[in-house]
C-alpha positions as CSV (number, residue, x, y, z in Angstrom):
1,M,93.0,49.7,123.8
2,K,90.0,50.9,125.6
3,E,91.1,49.1,128.7
4,R,94.5,50.8,128.6
5,T,92.9,54.2,128.1
6,Q,90.5,53.5,131.0
7,R,93.4,52.3,133.2
8,L,95.4,55.4,132.5
9,K,92.5,57.6,133.4
10,A,92.0,55.5,136.6
11,I,95.7,55.9,137.5
12,K,95.4,59.7,137.1
13,R,92.2,59.8,139.2
14,I,93.7,57.7,142.0
15,I,97.0,59.7,142.2
16,R,95.0,63.0,142.2
17,S,92.6,61.8,145.0
18,H,95.0,59.8,147.3
19,R,98.5,60.0,148.7
20,I,100.0,57.0,146.9
21,N,103.5,56.2,148.1
22,S,104.1,52.8,146.3
23,Q,103.2,50.9,143.2
24,E,101.8,48.2,145.5
25,T,99.3,50.7,147.0
26,L,98.4,51.9,143.5
27,L,98.0,48.3,142.2
28,N,95.6,47.6,145.1
29,H,93.5,50.6,144.2
30,L,93.4,49.5,140.5
31,V,92.4,46.0,141.5
32,R,89.6,47.4,143.6
33,D,88.5,49.4,140.6
34,G,88.3,46.2,138.5
35,F,91.7,46.4,136.6
36,N,93.8,43.3,136.3
37,V,97.3,44.7,135.9
38,T,100.8,43.5,136.5
39,Q,103.5,45.6,138.3
40,A,105.5,45.7,135.0
41,T,102.5,47.2,133.1
42,L,101.9,49.7,135.9
43,S,105.5,50.7,135.8
44,R,105.2,51.4,132.1
45,D,102.0,53.3,132.6
46,L,103.6,55.5,135.3
47,K,106.5,56.2,132.9
48,L,104.1,57.0,130.1
49,L,102.1,59.4,132.3
50,K,105.4,61.0,133.5
51,V,104.5,60.4,137.1
52,G,107.1,61.5,139.5
53,K,107.7,61.1,143.3
54,I,107.6,64.2,145.5
55,S,109.1,64.3,149.0
56,E,106.8,64.7,152.0
57,G,109.8,65.3,154.3
58,A,109.8,62.8,157.2
59,D,106.7,61.1,155.8
60,G,108.5,59.8,152.7
61,Y,107.5,60.2,149.1
62,Y,104.2,60.2,147.1
63,Y,103.4,60.0,143.4
64,S,102.5,63.1,141.5
65,L,101.4,63.9,138.0
66,P,103.1,66.6,136.0
67,S,101.3,69.9,135.9
68,E,99.4,70.9,132.7
69,E,102.0,73.5,132.1
70,E,104.9,71.0,132.4
71,R,103.1,68.6,130.2
72,K,102.5,71.2,127.5
73,E,106.0,72.4,127.7
74,S,107.4,68.9,127.4
75,E,105.1,68.0,124.5
76,H,106.0,71.2,122.7
77,S,109.7,70.3,122.8
78,Y,108.9,66.9,121.3
79,V,106.9,68.5,118.5
80,L,109.9,70.8,117.7
81,D,112.3,67.8,117.8
82,F,110.0,65.9,115.4
83,Q,109.7,68.9,113.0
84,R,113.4,69.6,113.0
85,G,114.2,66.1,111.8
86,F,111.2,65.0,109.7
87,V,111.7,64.6,105.9
88,S,108.9,62.3,104.7
89,I,106.6,59.4,105.6
90,D,105.3,56.4,103.7
91,F,103.1,53.5,104.7
92,S,102.9,49.8,104.0
93,Q,100.0,47.9,105.7
94,N,100.3,48.6,109.4
95,M,103.8,50.1,109.3
96,G,105.0,53.6,108.5
97,V,108.6,54.5,107.5
98,I,109.6,58.0,108.4
99,R,112.7,59.4,106.7
100,T,114.6,62.0,108.7
101,L,117.7,64.1,108.4
102,P,120.9,62.1,109.2
103,G,121.2,61.7,113.0
104,H,117.6,62.7,113.8
105,A,115.8,59.4,113.7
106,G,116.3,58.9,117.5
107,S,114.8,62.2,118.4
108,V,111.9,61.7,116.0
109,A,111.1,58.3,117.4
110,L,111.4,59.6,121.0
111,A,108.9,62.4,120.1
112,L,106.4,59.8,118.8
113,D,106.9,57.6,121.9
114,S,106.8,60.4,124.4
115,I,103.6,62.0,122.9
116,A,102.1,58.5,123.4
117,F,99.9,58.1,120.4
118,E,97.5,55.2,121.3
119,D,97.5,54.0,117.7
120,V,101.3,53.7,117.5
121,L,102.4,50.3,119.0
122,G,106.1,51.2,118.9
123,T,109.0,52.7,117.0
124,I,112.4,51.5,115.8
125,A,115.0,54.2,115.0
126,G,118.1,54.0,112.9
127,D,120.2,57.0,111.9
128,D,117.9,58.6,109.3
129,T,114.9,56.2,109.4
130,V,112.1,55.5,111.9
131,V,109.8,52.5,111.5
132,I,106.5,52.9,113.3
133,I,104.2,50.0,113.9
134,I,100.5,51.0,113.8
135,R,97.7,49.3,115.6
136,E,95.7,47.0,113.4
137,G,92.5,48.5,112.1
138,V,93.9,52.0,111.8
139,S,94.2,53.1,108.2
140,N,97.1,55.0,106.8
141,A,94.9,58.0,106.1
142,Q,93.7,57.9,109.8
143,M,97.3,57.7,111.0
144,M,98.2,60.7,108.9
145,E,95.3,62.7,110.4
146,I,96.4,61.6,113.9
147,L,99.9,62.8,113.2
148,R,98.8,66.0,111.6
149,G,96.8,66.7,114.8
150,K,100.1,67.0,116.7
151,F,102.4,68.0,113.8
152,P,100.3,70.4,111.6
153,D,103.1,71.1,109.1
154,L,103.4,67.4,108.3
155,D,103.6,66.8,104.5
156,E,102.9,63.4,103.0
């Protein structure tokens, strides 16, 4: 996981300090920085970081990170979506089961995925239930503290 965190930091640094107009160019920068990454992984990283392309007019497009204000606004809406639908959470080994109001599981799962908790490997949503897969080595108590960090009103 440290490699992923370091790679995401490197992507942000590269995008902020260079005019990057293609994934190939970004991949080359990452390789020069010692990261062995595939185009598919880079594409997922860009989506996770909410990187967009901005027009430079006749010069084409370049990658851009969202502003801090945009990021906070987006995260706030995900927190609200989570809180609107959340009913309860229970754990079994490295999985959590979140019960939601009927029809809210998708938005709760999207909130978890979009906020991008490093210790959540993924989510699966039904109608009123979300299964979260938690990274091995993270205790249930640790996961609750991580979730409470973003969702302060979370009850066990």
